[in-house]
XYZ file of C-alpha atoms in Angstrom:
151
model
C 226.269 -30.477 203.502
C 226.513 -27.819 200.804
C 225.842 -28.646 197.177
C 229.376 -27.372 196.497
C 230.821 -29.866 198.992
C 228.817 -32.696 197.474
C 230.074 -31.747 194.024
C 233.682 -31.754 195.262
C 233.178 -35.242 196.707
C 231.948 -36.444 193.313
C 234.878 -34.842 191.477
C 237.399 -36.364 193.876
C 239.234 -39.549 192.969
C 238.533 -41.592 196.147
C 241.928 -43.283 196.346
C 244.346 -40.714 194.922
C 242.577 -37.761 196.545
C 242.867 -35.518 193.490
C 240.106 -33.634 191.716
C 239.264 -35.087 188.314
C 237.296 -33.366 185.614
C 236.434 -34.976 182.307
C 237.285 -32.000 180.098
C 240.532 -30.088 180.099
C 238.801 -26.716 179.934
C 236.742 -27.380 183.061
C 238.078 -25.749 186.208
C 237.055 -27.285 189.567
C 236.980 -23.791 191.092
C 234.501 -22.655 188.424
C 232.279 -25.673 189.081
C 232.461 -25.033 192.831
C 231.535 -21.357 192.296
C 228.496 -22.441 190.261
C 227.533 -24.823 193.062
C 227.844 -21.948 195.570
C 225.343 -20.008 193.443
C 223.013 -23.012 193.672
C 223.520 -23.102 197.450
C 222.566 -19.423 197.732
C 219.497 -20.059 195.584
C 218.540 -23.074 197.678
C 218.706 -20.904 200.804
C 216.366 -18.477 199.001
C 218.956 -15.704 199.225
C 219.207 -15.332 195.460
C 216.588 -14.187 192.986
C 216.833 -14.778 189.237
C 215.003 -12.936 186.493
C 215.744 -12.606 182.768
C 219.307 -13.903 183.077
C 220.183 -11.573 185.954
C 220.617 -12.382 189.636
C 220.219 -10.337 192.781
C 221.320 -11.214 196.298
C 218.478 -10.785 198.779
C 219.640 -12.100 202.151
C 216.693 -13.499 204.042
C 218.617 -15.756 206.377
C 222.251 -15.593 207.437
C 224.527 -18.143 205.807
C 226.458 -20.413 208.130
C 229.285 -21.312 205.761
C 232.163 -18.833 205.286
C 232.242 -19.316 201.494
C 228.541 -18.494 201.249
C 229.103 -15.346 203.314
C 231.927 -14.245 200.982
C 229.859 -15.054 197.883
C 226.830 -13.226 199.287
C 228.881 -10.156 200.230
C 230.399 -10.055 196.741
C 226.984 -10.233 195.078
C 225.523 -7.649 197.462
C 228.378 -5.232 196.727
C 227.836 -5.649 192.980
C 224.212 -4.586 193.328
C 221.012 -6.056 191.894
C 220.626 -7.085 188.295
C 224.028 -8.692 187.782
C 224.169 -10.957 184.700
C 224.450 -14.616 185.664
C 227.832 -15.090 183.945
C 229.225 -12.029 185.725
C 227.912 -13.286 189.056
C 229.657 -16.595 188.475
C 232.921 -14.824 187.563
C 232.657 -12.622 190.647
C 232.069 -15.532 193.024
C 234.867 -17.534 191.438
C 237.284 -14.623 191.840
C 236.333 -13.725 195.416
C 236.303 -17.275 196.789
C 239.372 -18.616 194.959
C 240.755 -21.242 195.626
C 237.206 -22.476 196.162
C 237.849 -26.178 195.678
C 240.838 -26.124 198.055
C 238.788 -24.363 200.756
C 236.009 -26.941 200.355
C 238.518 -29.823 200.529
C 240.057 -28.367 203.700
C 236.597 -28.031 205.260
C 235.771 -31.643 204.477
C 239.134 -32.666 205.963
C 238.408 -30.736 209.187
C 235.085 -32.595 209.462
C 236.914 -35.948 209.066
C 235.357 -36.797 205.716
C 238.752 -36.766 203.965
C 242.344 -37.638 204.804
C 245.032 -35.094 203.973
C 248.381 -36.378 202.720
C 251.479 -35.008 201.036
C 252.821 -37.007 198.114
C 255.710 -37.614 198.379
C 255.584 -37.179 202.140
C 259.273 -36.299 202.450
C 259.072 -33.301 200.066
C 257.896 -30.113 201.883
C 256.680 -28.470 198.659
C 254.624 -31.465 197.525
C 250.941 -30.917 196.831
C 248.283 -32.111 199.245
C 245.961 -34.922 198.272
C 242.634 -35.683 199.953
C 241.673 -39.372 199.762
C 238.263 -40.366 201.117
C 238.108 -41.795 204.628
C 235.010 -43.771 203.714
C 232.945 -44.120 200.570
C 229.786 -43.513 202.626
C 230.062 -39.707 202.339
C 230.512 -39.917 198.571
C 227.551 -42.289 198.219
C 225.370 -40.023 200.360
C 226.374 -37.007 198.256
C 225.500 -38.885 195.065
C 222.107 -39.979 196.421
C 221.341 -36.492 197.702
C 222.124 -34.851 194.357
C 220.090 -37.498 192.503
C 217.091 -36.865 194.751
C 217.391 -33.099 194.283
C 217.606 -33.530 190.512
C 214.417 -35.608 190.478
C 212.570 -32.928 192.475
C 213.945 -30.088 190.359
C 211.294 -27.862 188.768
C 213.491 -27.551 185.673
C 212.880 -31.140 184.604
């Protein structure tokens, strides 16, 4: 499971199926784009030096969002400032959080419901099918944080 998918599971209210962020200025799509950058780095397809990133594909990415993010970074060329790389990925993969939620729904991790169900223009919500996936995501991210060289 991608770091971005694990992050979405942690941002998701398990019963209501809506993304919750603690600060009003925080956009779930921006957080998901940052997590996609971490996924590219974890796959060793991203190099970082002096605040700039470069996409160096060593292995093909299996997730469509990672392919889009990688193509966007490759088209921008090497030496892109980190903030610009984040903006670029956020723009090219938007609506990132919705795409991740749909992917988790297709893999039967989440339900997908309209509220109210009778209104055709109602927004979708994505309640958890089981808390096991959320707990596994939390444990996985905790383990990665403990092994992080930045600590």
